[in-house]
Amino acid sequence: MEDRTRQEQASPEVRARVRADFERQGLMRHLGARLTHIGPGSAHIVLPGRPEVTQQHGYFHAGATSAVADSAGGCAALTLFPEGTSVLSVEYKINLLAPAVGDHVEAVGTVLRAGRTLTVCRLEVFAVRDGERSLVVSGQQTLIRVGERPGR
Amino acid sequence: MEDRTRQEQASPEVRARVRADFERQGLMRHLGARLTHIGPGSAHIVLPGRPEVTQQHGYFHAGATSAVADSAGGCAALTLFPEGTSVLSVEYKINLLAPAVGDHVEAVGTVLRAGRTLTVCRLEVFAVRDGERSLVVSGQQTLIRVGERPGR
Amino acid sequence: MEDRTRQEQASPEVRARVRADFERQGLMRHLGARLTHIGPGSAHIVLPGRPEVTQQHGYFHAGATSAVADSAGGCAALTLFPEGTSVLSVEYKINLLAPAVGDHVEAVGTVLRAGRTLTVCRLEVFAVRDGERSLVVSGQQTLIRVGERPGR
Amino acid sequence: MEDRTRQEQASPEVRARVRADFERQGLMRHLGARLTHIGPGSAHIVLPGRPEVTQQHGYFHAGATSAVADSAGGCAALTLFPEGTSVLSVEYKINLLAPAVGDHVEAVGTVLRAGRTLTVCRLEVFAVRDGERSLVVSGQQTLIRVGERPGR
């Protein structure tokens, strides 16, 4: 799948740091998710469709789409934090706009507001089928910045 | 893990119907989740801790806890619907009250209001460590009732 | 306050219908809110700052900003419905991104997805101070379409 | 209206402090809301029904019920904070379970988790008509603790 527009990349240092964080997430590996873009204040994660990520009608399970959406928001927030800090999700809310059917879904996390303590992200998930891209999840997430050894 | 109180069971017909629905969810099987209780308007799902369900600090990933929470709400709603109907998540919101660490987590879905079209559930996830049980996720979910061949 | 861009207007019939609906909302009148724009799938509401709409630190109360946000989403949804139908809020979620301080706030409701039964709107509130406009609330709302005499 | 159960009261010092905070909220006064109970980690606010708080069908406006719900959560959180600190809403989400019709509504805020930085409350609103009490709003709220002169 092609990005609709050319996306700005984060610096190599930031990309390496966010990628390392992503790769420590056992769930992302288990689901088969790939981190496909790291920009300043944004991140994209692609999740291929397969029986392991479905709900009872064969659509992508809301738990799977929201897992990649949550991680995309976390990675997006992390791009704006200094080295040696980390991030935890405080809460999120998603609307499932339409059944998620397709070859894969792409989650896009975008920072709406970065604060000293709290960061708020927009979460979107697009389903891609035969090259057609449609918005299937829209949501919002609050994250808290923590040290490397978190504990709110 | 023991339920804190003896829980009322749904009828055998309802339990069989809800269990069949749960078993069609590929994601639940892939995560290793088990449906452990089906009551009238409630359902419990247990998810064992293992590296496949973690985030970057080794806690349960919010995507994993919310996946079982979402399914628990769906199963709870389904217990109140007639045969031949099904359910889709419309939206949900969760707060991650504390890092989810433990031998397993237990998601509890409870119907707050069952309407003709829409059902609202409370979602809770408890982490269980060394027999200690603590609330780590609290949320709320809206579901829509659909026919067997859904399409909103 | 000027709109940042010229906004497309809804048809006169739709504008009249949405305006009549807005004017039946006693709370909007009591708060001093004005419906300032009705486009296809969007609506703007302006709320002037005064002591009657504040919280304990003198900012706009979250209840006031969310009241106009909720109404803006309802009006936006109504622009897409046929005559003789109405709309009820099912749920909404807002993040308060920054304290809302200013001469007035402007709530913008925008339809993200219009379905047969359910409509989902993005909700935004901007604070305007000395001509500067900043996003202070971002949220999301689910609405249900009902007949003129609602009763879910 | 009588509380269903006798409610535990917060200490006189805490009650005075929370009441002073409530009375600085211009919106609460403008809506006609009264703070009727202050317990440890909980608060109740009553809002009488009148045309000034309605939406287009004559029900309580979601903006009015959520305003008192938001304030009830803030007051509940404040009961657990030391003197000289204050509270701001970070975000909230509410489900409107049924049209809110009645002589008055009562909002109940209850702390689910009190953290060093963030507090999470359950929000409920009951409509009371002819002595019958029914749950019409259920929600959840995140608050942040701030000094007396807030600025996140």
Coordinates of C-alpha atoms in Angstrom, one line a residue:
Chain A
M1 CA 0.0 0.0 0.0
E2 CA 1.2 3.5 -0.8
D3 CA 0.9 6.4 1.5
R4 CA -1.5 8.9 0.0
T5 CA 1.0 11.6 0.3
R6 CA 4.8 11.6 0.9
Q7 CA 5.2 11.6 4.6
E8 CA 7.8 13.5 6.5
Q9 CA 10.3 11.2 8.3
A10 CA 11.4 11.7 11.9
S11 CA 15.2 11.9 12.5
P12 CA 17.2 8.7 12.3
E13 CA 17.8 8.8 16.1
V14 CA 14.1 9.2 16.8
R15 CA 13.2 6.4 14.4
A16 CA 15.7 4.0 15.9
R17 CA 14.4 4.8 19.4
V18 CA 10.7 4.4 18.5
R19 CA 11.4 1.2 16.5
A20 CA 13.2 -0.3 19.5
D21 CA 10.2 0.4 21.7
F22 CA 7.8 -1.1 19.1
E23 CA 9.9 -4.2 18.8
R24 CA 9.7 -4.8 22.6
Q25 CA 5.9 -5.1 22.3
G26 CA 5.3 -8.9 22.2
L27 CA 1.7 -8.4 21.2
M28 CA 2.6 -6.5 18.0
R29 CA 4.9 -9.3 16.9
H30 CA 2.3 -12.0 17.8
L31 CA -0.3 -10.2 15.8
G32 CA 2.1 -9.8 12.8
A33 CA 2.0 -6.0 12.9
R34 CA 4.7 -3.9 11.2
L35 CA 5.7 -0.3 12.0
T36 CA 5.7 1.3 8.6
H37 CA 6.2 5.0 9.2
I38 CA 7.6 7.2 11.9
G39 CA 7.2 10.9 11.4
P40 CA 7.4 13.8 13.9
G41 CA 4.3 13.4 15.9
S42 CA 2.9 10.5 13.9
A43 CA 3.3 6.8 13.3
H44 CA 1.7 4.1 11.0
I45 CA 1.3 0.4 11.8
V46 CA 0.1 -2.1 9.2
L47 CA -1.7 -5.3 10.3
P48 CA -2.2 -8.0 7.6
G49 CA -5.6 -9.8 7.6
R50 CA -5.5 -13.5 8.6
P51 CA -7.8 -15.7 10.7
E52 CA -5.7 -15.0 13.8
V53 CA -7.0 -11.4 14.0
T54 CA -10.7 -11.9 13.3
Q55 CA -14.0 -11.7 15.2
Q56 CA -17.0 -14.0 14.8
H57 CA -18.1 -12.7 11.4
G58 CA -14.6 -12.8 9.9
Y59 CA -13.9 -9.1 10.1
F60 CA -10.9 -7.7 11.8
H61 CA -11.6 -8.0 15.6
A62 CA -12.1 -4.6 17.3
G63 CA -9.4 -5.8 19.7
A64 CA -6.9 -6.2 16.9
T65 CA -7.7 -2.8 15.2
S66 CA -7.6 -1.0 18.6
A67 CA -4.3 -2.8 19.6
V68 CA -2.5 -1.4 16.5
A69 CA -4.3 2.0 16.9
D70 CA -3.2 2.2 20.6
S71 CA 0.4 1.3 19.6
A72 CA 0.4 3.8 16.8
G73 CA -0.6 6.5 19.2
G74 CA 2.1 5.5 21.7
C75 CA 4.8 5.6 19.0
A76 CA 3.5 8.9 17.7
A77 CA 3.8 10.4 21.2
L78 CA 7.2 8.9 21.7
T79 CA 8.6 10.7 18.7
L80 CA 8.2 14.0 20.6
F81 CA 9.8 12.9 23.9
P82 CA 13.4 13.2 24.9
E83 CA 15.6 10.1 25.0
G84 CA 15.3 8.2 28.3
T85 CA 11.6 8.8 28.7
S86 CA 8.8 6.4 27.9
V87 CA 5.0 6.5 27.5
L88 CA 2.0 4.7 28.9
S89 CA -1.6 4.8 27.6
V90 CA -4.0 6.4 30.1
E91 CA -7.2 5.8 28.2
Y92 CA -8.6 5.6 24.7
K93 CA -11.9 5.6 23.0
I94 CA -12.6 4.3 19.5
N95 CA -15.6 4.3 17.2
L96 CA -15.9 1.3 14.8
L97 CA -17.3 3.2 11.8
A98 CA -17.7 0.2 9.5
P99 CA -16.8 -3.5 9.5
A100 CA -13.0 -3.8 8.9
V101 CA -12.5 -6.1 6.0
G102 CA -9.5 -6.2 3.7
D103 CA -6.0 -7.4 2.8
H104 CA -4.7 -5.4 5.7
V105 CA -5.5 -2.4 8.0
E106 CA -3.3 0.6 8.6
A107 CA -3.4 2.4 11.9
V108 CA -2.4 6.0 12.0
G109 CA -1.6 7.8 15.3
T110 CA -1.2 11.6 15.2
V111 CA -0.4 13.8 18.2
L112 CA -3.1 16.4 18.7
R113 CA -1.5 18.0 21.7
A114 CA 1.8 17.3 23.4
G115 CA 1.9 18.5 27.0
R116 CA 4.5 18.3 29.7
T117 CA 2.7 15.4 31.4
L118 CA -0.1 14.4 29.0
T119 CA -0.2 13.9 25.3
V120 CA -3.4 13.4 23.3
C121 CA -3.5 11.5 20.0
R122 CA -6.0 11.0 17.2
L123 CA -6.3 7.4 16.3
E124 CA -7.5 6.2 12.8
V125 CA -7.5 2.9 11.2
F126 CA -8.0 2.4 7.5
A127 CA -8.9 -0.9 5.8
V128 CA -7.3 -1.5 2.5
R129 CA -9.0 -3.9 0.0
D130 CA -7.9 -4.2 -3.6
G131 CA -6.1 -0.9 -3.3
E132 CA -9.2 0.9 -2.0
R133 CA -8.7 2.6 1.4
S134 CA -11.5 3.4 3.8
L135 CA -11.7 4.8 7.3
V136 CA -13.0 2.0 9.6
V137 CA -11.9 3.2 13.1
S138 CA -11.7 6.7 14.5
G139 CA -10.7 7.4 18.1
Q140 CA -8.8 9.4 20.6
Q141 CA -6.2 8.5 23.2
T142 CA -4.5 10.1 26.2
L143 CA -0.9 9.1 27.2
I144 CA 1.3 10.0 30.1
R145 CA 5.0 10.5 29.9
V146 CA 7.0 8.4 32.3
G147 CA 10.7 7.7 33.0
E148 CA 12.3 4.5 31.6
R149 CA 11.1 2.5 34.7
P150 CA 7.4 3.5 34.6
G151 CA 5.1 3.5 37.6
R152 CA 2.3 6.1 37.6
Chain B
M1 CA -8.8 -18.2 40.0
E2 CA -12.0 -18.3 41.9
D3 CA -14.9 -16.0 41.3
R4 CA -15.4 -13.8 44.2
T5 CA -19.0 -14.8 44.5
R6 CA -20.9 -17.7 43.0
Q7 CA -22.2 -16.4 39.7
E8 CA -25.6 -17.1 38.2
Q9 CA -25.3 -19.1 35.0
A10 CA -27.2 -18.4 31.8
S11 CA -29.5 -21.2 30.4
P12 CA -27.7 -24.1 28.6
E13 CA -29.1 -22.9 25.3
V14 CA -27.8 -19.4 25.8
R15 CA -24.4 -20.7 27.0
A16 CA -24.0 -22.9 23.9
R17 CA -24.9 -20.0 21.6
V18 CA -22.5 -17.6 23.2
R19 CA -19.7 -20.1 23.4
A20 CA -20.1 -20.9 19.7
D21 CA -19.9 -17.2 18.9
F22 CA -16.8 -16.8 21.0
E23 CA -15.1 -19.8 19.4
R24 CA -15.5 -18.2 15.9
Q25 CA -13.3 -15.3 17.1
G26 CA -9.9 -16.1 15.7
L27 CA -8.2 -13.4 17.7
M28 CA -9.4 -14.9 21.0
R29 CA -7.9 -18.2 20.1
H30 CA -4.7 -16.6 18.9
L31 CA -4.3 -14.7 22.2
G32 CA -5.1 -17.8 24.3
A33 CA -8.2 -16.3 25.8
R34 CA -10.8 -18.6 27.5
L35 CA -14.5 -17.8 28.1
T36 CA -14.9 -18.8 31.8
H37 CA -18.4 -17.6 32.7
I38 CA -21.7 -16.8 30.9
G39 CA -24.4 -15.4 33.0
P40 CA -27.6 -13.5 32.1
G41 CA -26.2 -10.1 30.9
S42 CA -22.6 -10.9 31.9
A43 CA -19.5 -12.8 30.6
H44 CA -16.0 -13.4 31.9
I45 CA -12.9 -14.0 29.8
V46 CA -9.5 -15.1 31.2
L47 CA -6.3 -14.2 29.4
P48 CA -3.1 -15.9 30.7
G49 CA 0.1 -13.7 30.8
R50 CA 2.8 -14.6 28.4
P51 CA 5.3 -12.7 26.2
E52 CA 2.8 -12.8 23.2
V53 CA 0.4 -10.3 25.0
T54 CA 2.8 -7.7 26.3
Q55 CA 3.7 -4.1 25.6
Q56 CA 7.2 -2.6 25.8
H57 CA 7.6 -2.7 29.6
G58 CA 6.4 -6.3 29.9
Y59 CA 2.9 -5.4 31.2
F60 CA -0.2 -6.8 29.4
H61 CA -0.6 -4.6 26.3
A62 CA -3.6 -2.3 26.4
G63 CA -4.6 -3.8 23.1
A64 CA -4.7 -7.3 24.7
T65 CA -6.7 -6.2 27.7
S66 CA -9.1 -4.2 25.6
A67 CA -9.5 -7.1 23.2
V68 CA -10.8 -9.4 25.9
A69 CA -12.8 -6.6 27.4
D70 CA -14.5 -5.9 24.1
S71 CA -15.3 -9.6 23.6
A72 CA -16.6 -10.0 27.1
G73 CA -19.0 -7.1 26.5
G74 CA -20.1 -8.6 23.2
C75 CA -20.8 -12.0 24.9
A76 CA -22.6 -10.3 27.7
A77 CA -24.9 -8.5 25.3
L78 CA -25.5 -11.7 23.2
T79 CA -26.9 -13.5 26.3
L80 CA -29.9 -11.2 26.2
F81 CA -30.6 -11.4 22.4
P82 CA -32.9 -14.0 20.7
E83 CA -31.4 -16.8 18.7
G84 CA -30.6 -15.8 15.1
T85 CA -29.3 -12.4 16.1
S86 CA -25.8 -11.2 16.5
V87 CA -23.9 -8.2 17.8
L88 CA -21.3 -5.7 16.6
S89 CA -19.3 -3.2 18.7
V90 CA -20.2 0.4 17.9
E91 CA -17.6 2.0 20.1
Y92 CA -15.8 1.6 23.4
K93 CA -13.7 3.6 25.8
I94 CA -11.3 2.2 28.4
N95 CA -9.2 3.7 31.2
L96 CA -6.1 1.9 32.1
L97 CA -6.1 2.4 35.8
A98 CA -2.8 0.7 36.6
P99 CA -0.2 -1.4 34.8
A100 CA -1.6 -4.8 34.2
V101 CA 0.8 -7.3 35.6
G102 CA 0.0 -10.8 36.7
D103 CA -0.4 -14.5 36.1
H104 CA -3.6 -13.7 34.1
V105 CA -6.2 -11.0 33.6
E106 CA -9.9 -11.5 33.8
A107 CA -12.3 -9.4 31.7
V108 CA -15.8 -8.9 32.9
G109 CA -18.6 -7.6 30.7
T110 CA -21.8 -6.5 32.3
V111 CA -24.9 -5.1 30.5
L112 CA -25.9 -1.7 31.9
R113 CA -28.8 -1.2 29.5
A114 CA -30.3 -3.5 26.9
G115 CA -32.3 -1.6 24.2
R116 CA -34.1 -2.7 21.1
T117 CA -31.2 -1.5 18.9
L118 CA -28.4 -0.5 21.2
T119 CA -26.9 -2.2 24.3
V120 CA -24.4 -0.6 26.7
C121 CA -22.0 -2.6 28.7
R122 CA -19.6 -1.9 31.6
L123 CA -16.2 -3.3 30.9
E124 CA -13.7 -4.3 33.7
V125 CA -10.4 -6.1 33.6
F126 CA -8.8 -7.5 36.8
A127 CA -5.2 -8.5 37.1
V128 CA -4.6 -11.5 39.2
R129 CA -1.2 -12.0 40.8
D130 CA -0.4 -14.6 43.5
G131 CA -4.2 -14.8 44.1
E132 CA -4.5 -11.0 44.6
R133 CA -7.1 -9.4 42.3
S134 CA -7.0 -5.8 41.3
L135 CA -9.0 -3.6 38.9
V136 CA -6.7 -2.5 36.1
V137 CA -9.1 -1.4 33.3
S138 CA -12.5 0.2 33.6
G139 CA -14.5 1.1 30.5
Q140 CA -17.8 1.3 28.7
Q141 CA -19.0 -0.1 25.4
T142 CA -21.9 0.4 23.0
L143 CA -23.1 -2.5 20.8
I144 CA -25.7 -2.8 18.1
R145 CA -27.9 -5.8 17.5
V146 CA -27.8 -7.2 14.0
G147 CA -29.1 -10.1 12.0
E148 CA -27.0 -13.2 11.4
R149 CA -25.6 -11.6 8.3
P150 CA -24.5 -8.2 9.7
G151 CA -24.1 -5.0 7.8
R152 CA -25.0 -1.8 9.6
Chain C
M1 CA -15.1 36.2 14.5
E2 CA -14.5 35.1 10.9
D3 CA -14.5 31.6 9.6
R4 CA -10.9 30.7 8.5
T5 CA -12.2 29.7 5.1
R6 CA -15.5 30.3 3.4
Q7 CA -17.7 27.5 4.4
E8 CA -20.2 25.8 2.1
Q9 CA -23.8 26.4 3.2
A10 CA -26.5 23.8 3.4
S11 CA -29.6 24.3 1.4
P12 CA -32.2 26.9 2.7
E13 CA -34.6 24.1 3.5
V14 CA -32.0 22.2 5.6
R15 CA -30.8 25.4 7.3
A16 CA -34.3 26.3 8.3
R17 CA -35.0 22.9 9.7
V18 CA -31.8 22.7 11.7
R19 CA -32.2 26.2 13.0
A20 CA -35.7 25.4 14.2
D21 CA -34.4 22.3 16.0
F22 CA -31.6 24.4 17.6
E23 CA -34.0 27.0 18.8
R24 CA -36.1 24.5 20.6
Q25 CA -33.1 23.7 22.8
G26 CA -33.7 25.7 26.0
L27 CA -30.2 25.1 27.3
M28 CA -28.6 26.7 24.2
R29 CA -30.7 29.8 24.7
H30 CA -30.0 29.9 28.5
L31 CA -26.2 29.6 27.9
G32 CA -26.3 32.4 25.2
A33 CA -25.1 30.1 22.4
R34 CA -25.7 31.0 18.7
L35 CA -25.8 28.7 15.7
T36 CA -23.4 30.5 13.3
H37 CA -23.0 28.0 10.4
I38 CA -24.9 25.1 8.9
G39 CA -23.2 23.3 6.1
P40 CA -23.8 19.8 4.6
G41 CA -22.6 17.5 7.4
S42 CA -21.3 20.3 9.6
A43 CA -22.5 23.0 12.1
H44 CA -20.8 25.7 14.2
I45 CA -22.0 27.1 17.5
V46 CA -20.5 30.2 19.2
L47 CA -20.7 30.6 23.0
P48 CA -19.6 34.0 24.4
G49 CA -17.5 34.0 27.6
R50 CA -19.2 35.3 30.7
P51 CA -19.4 34.3 34.4
E52 CA -22.4 32.2 33.7
V53 CA -20.4 29.6 31.8
T54 CA -17.3 29.3 34.0
Q55 CA -15.7 26.6 36.2
Q56 CA -13.9 27.3 39.5
H57 CA -10.8 28.9 37.9
G58 CA -12.7 31.2 35.6
Y59 CA -12.2 29.1 32.5
F60 CA -15.1 28.0 30.3
H61 CA -16.6 25.0 32.2
A62 CA -16.1 21.6 30.5
G63 CA -19.9 21.3 30.8
A64 CA -20.4 24.4 28.8
T65 CA -17.9 23.6 26.1
S66 CA -19.2 20.0 25.8
A67 CA -22.8 21.2 25.7
V68 CA -22.2 23.4 22.6
A69 CA -20.0 20.6 21.1
D70 CA -22.8 18.1 21.6
S71 CA -25.3 20.4 20.0
A72 CA -23.0 21.1 17.1
G73 CA -22.7 17.4 16.4
G74 CA -26.4 17.0 16.6
C75 CA -27.0 19.8 14.2
A76 CA -24.3 18.5 11.8
A77 CA -26.0 15.1 11.8
L78 CA -29.4 16.6 11.2
T79 CA -28.3 18.3 8.0
L80 CA -28.0 14.8 6.4
F81 CA -31.3 13.4 7.6
P82 CA -34.6 13.6 5.7
E83 CA -37.4 15.9 6.9
G84 CA -39.6 14.4 9.6
T85 CA -36.7 12.7 11.4
S86 CA -34.8 13.7 14.4
V87 CA -31.6 12.8 16.3
L88 CA -30.5 11.8 19.8
S89 CA -27.0 11.6 21.2
V90 CA -26.1 8.1 22.1
E91 CA -22.7 8.9 23.7
Y92 CA -19.8 11.2 23.4
K93 CA -16.2 11.6 24.6
I94 CA -14.2 14.7 24.8
N95 CA -10.6 15.6 25.7
L96 CA -10.0 19.0 27.2
L97 CA -6.7 19.8 25.5
A98 CA -6.1 23.1 27.2
P99 CA -7.9 25.5 29.5
A100 CA -10.6 27.3 27.5
V101 CA -10.1 31.0 28.0
G102 CA -11.3 33.7 25.6
D103 CA -13.8 36.1 24.4
H104 CA -15.8 33.2 23.1
V105 CA -15.5 29.5 22.1
E106 CA -16.7 28.1 18.8
A107 CA -17.8 24.5 18.6
V108 CA -17.6 22.6 15.3
G109 CA -19.4 19.4 14.6
T110 CA -18.5 17.4 11.5
V111 CA -20.0 14.1 10.4
L112 CA -17.4 11.4 10.1
R113 CA -19.8 8.7 9.0
A114 CA -23.5 8.8 8.4
G115 CA -25.2 5.4 8.6
R116 CA -28.8 4.3 8.3
T117 CA -29.2 4.1 12.1
L118 CA -26.0 5.6 13.6
T119 CA -24.0 8.7 12.8
V120 CA -20.6 9.5 14.1
C121 CA -19.3 13.1 14.4
R122 CA -16.0 14.7 15.2
L123 CA -16.4 17.4 17.9
E124 CA -14.0 20.3 18.2
V125 CA -14.1 23.5 20.3
F126 CA -11.8 26.4 19.6
A127 CA -11.2 29.3 22.0
V128 CA -10.8 32.7 20.4
R129 CA -8.9 35.4 22.3
D130 CA -7.8 38.7 20.7
G131 CA -8.5 37.1 17.3
E132 CA -6.2 34.1 18.1
R133 CA -7.9 30.8 17.7
S134 CA -6.7 27.6 19.4
L135 CA -8.1 24.1 19.7
V136 CA -9.2 23.4 23.3
V137 CA -11.5 20.4 23.0
S138 CA -11.4 17.4 20.7
G139 CA -14.0 14.7 20.8
Q140 CA -16.2 12.2 19.2
Q141 CA -19.9 11.5 19.3
T142 CA -22.4 8.8 18.3
L143 CA -26.0 9.8 17.4
I144 CA -29.0 7.8 16.6
R145 CA -31.7 8.7 14.0
V146 CA -35.2 8.7 15.4
G147 CA -38.7 9.7 14.2
E148 CA -40.1 13.0 15.2
R149 CA -41.5 11.5 18.4
P150 CA -38.3 9.8 19.7
G151 CA -38.1 6.8 22.0
R152 CA -35.2 4.5 21.6
Chain D
M1 CA -35.2 13.4 47.1
E2 CA -33.7 11.0 49.6
D3 CA -30.5 9.1 49.1
R4 CA -31.2 5.4 48.7
T5 CA -28.8 4.7 51.5
R6 CA -27.3 6.8 54.2
Q7 CA -24.2 8.2 52.8
E8 CA -20.9 8.6 54.7
Q9 CA -20.0 12.3 55.0
A10 CA -16.5 13.7 54.3
S11 CA -14.9 15.7 57.2
P12 CA -16.2 19.2 57.8
E13 CA -12.9 20.7 56.5
V14 CA -13.1 18.7 53.3
R15 CA -16.8 19.6 52.8
A16 CA -16.1 23.3 53.3
R17 CA -13.3 23.2 50.8
V18 CA -15.2 21.3 48.1
R19 CA -18.3 23.4 48.6
A20 CA -16.2 26.6 48.2
D21 CA -14.8 25.2 44.9
F22 CA -18.3 24.3 43.7
E23 CA -19.6 27.7 44.5
R24 CA -17.0 29.3 42.3
Q25 CA -18.4 27.5 39.3
G26 CA -20.5 30.1 37.6
L27 CA -22.1 27.5 35.3
M28 CA -23.4 25.4 38.2
R29 CA -25.2 28.5 39.7
H30 CA -26.5 29.5 36.2
L31 CA -28.0 26.0 35.7
G32 CA -29.5 26.0 39.2
A33 CA -27.4 23.0 40.3
R34 CA -27.0 22.2 44.0
L35 CA -24.2 20.1 45.7
T36 CA -26.2 17.8 47.9
H37 CA -23.6 15.3 49.2
I38 CA -19.9 15.3 49.8
G39 CA -18.4 11.9 50.9
P40 CA -14.9 10.6 50.9
G41 CA -14.3 10.0 47.2
S42 CA -17.9 10.9 46.1
A43 CA -20.1 13.8 45.5
H44 CA -23.8 14.3 44.4
I45 CA -25.2 17.2 42.5
V46 CA -28.9 17.8 41.9
L47 CA -30.2 19.7 38.9
P48 CA -34.0 20.6 38.8
G49 CA -35.8 20.2 35.5
R50 CA -36.9 23.5 33.9
P51 CA -37.0 24.8 30.3
E52 CA -33.5 26.3 30.7
V53 CA -31.8 22.9 30.7
T54 CA -33.7 21.1 27.9
Q55 CA -32.8 19.9 24.4
Q56 CA -35.2 20.0 21.4
H57 CA -37.6 17.3 22.6
G58 CA -38.0 18.7 26.1
Y59 CA -35.6 16.2 27.8
F60 CA -32.7 17.3 29.9
H61 CA -30.0 18.3 27.4
A62 CA -27.0 16.0 27.3
G63 CA -24.9 19.1 27.9
A64 CA -26.7 19.8 31.1
T65 CA -26.5 16.3 32.5
S66 CA -22.9 16.0 31.5
A67 CA -22.1 19.4 33.1
V68 CA -23.4 18.2 36.4
A69 CA -21.7 14.8 36.0
D70 CA -18.4 16.5 35.2
S71 CA -18.7 18.7 38.3
A72 CA -19.7 15.8 40.5
G73 CA -16.6 13.9 39.4
G74 CA -14.4 16.9 40.0
C75 CA -15.8 17.4 43.5
A76 CA -15.4 13.7 44.3
A77 CA -11.7 13.8 43.3
L78 CA -11.2 17.0 45.3
T79 CA -12.3 15.3 48.5
L80 CA -9.1 13.1 48.3
F81 CA -6.6 15.9 47.6
P82 CA -4.7 17.9 50.2
E83 CA -5.6 21.5 50.9
G84 CA -4.0 24.0 48.4
T85 CA -4.4 21.7 45.4
S86 CA -7.0 21.8 42.7
V87 CA -8.3 19.6 39.9
L88 CA -8.9 19.9 36.1
S89 CA -10.9 17.5 33.9
V90 CA -8.6 15.9 31.3
E91 CA -11.3 14.0 29.5
Y92 CA -14.7 12.3 29.9
K93 CA -17.0 10.0 28.1
I94 CA -20.7 9.5 28.7
N95 CA -23.4 7.2 27.4
L96 CA -26.9 8.5 27.4
L97 CA -28.7 5.4 28.3
A98 CA -32.2 6.7 28.1
P99 CA -33.9 10.1 27.6
A100 CA -33.6 12.1 30.8
V101 CA -37.0 13.2 31.9
G102 CA -38.1 14.1 35.4
D103 CA -38.5 16.5 38.2
H104 CA -34.8 16.6 38.6
V105 CA -31.6 14.6 37.8
E106 CA -29.0 13.6 40.3
A107 CA -25.3 13.3 39.2
V108 CA -23.1 11.0 41.2
G109 CA -19.3 11.1 40.9
T110 CA -17.3 8.3 42.5
V111 CA -13.5 7.9 42.5
L112 CA -12.5 4.6 40.9
R113 CA -8.7 5.2 41.3
A114 CA -6.8 8.1 42.9
G115 CA -3.3 8.4 41.7
R116 CA -0.5 10.9 42.4
T117 CA -1.1 12.7 39.1
L118 CA -4.3 11.3 37.6
T119 CA -7.7 10.4 39.2
V120 CA -10.4 8.4 37.4
C121 CA -14.1 8.7 38.4
R122 CA -17.2 6.9 37.5
L123 CA -20.0 9.3 36.5
E124 CA -23.7 8.4 36.8
V125 CA -26.8 10.5 36.4
F126 CA -30.2 9.4 37.7
A127 CA -33.5 10.9 36.6
V128 CA -36.1 11.1 39.3
R129 CA -39.7 11.3 38.4
D130 CA -42.6 10.9 40.8
G131 CA -40.1 9.4 43.3
E132 CA -38.9 6.8 40.7
R133 CA -35.2 6.9 40.1
S134 CA -33.6 5.5 36.9
L135 CA -30.0 5.6 35.6
V136 CA -29.9 7.8 32.4
V137 CA -26.2 8.5 32.0
S138 CA -23.2 6.4 32.7
G139 CA -19.7 7.6 32.1
Q140 CA -16.1 7.8 33.1
Q141 CA -13.8 10.8 33.6
T142 CA -10.0 11.4 34.0
L143 CA -8.8 14.4 36.1
I144 CA -5.4 15.8 36.8
R145 CA -4.3 17.3 40.1
V146 CA -2.9 20.8 39.9
G147 CA -1.7 23.5 42.2
E148 CA -4.1 26.4 43.1
R149 CA -3.0 28.3 40.0
P150 CA -3.5 25.6 37.4
G151 CA -1.7 25.4 34.0
R152 CA -1.0 21.9 32.7

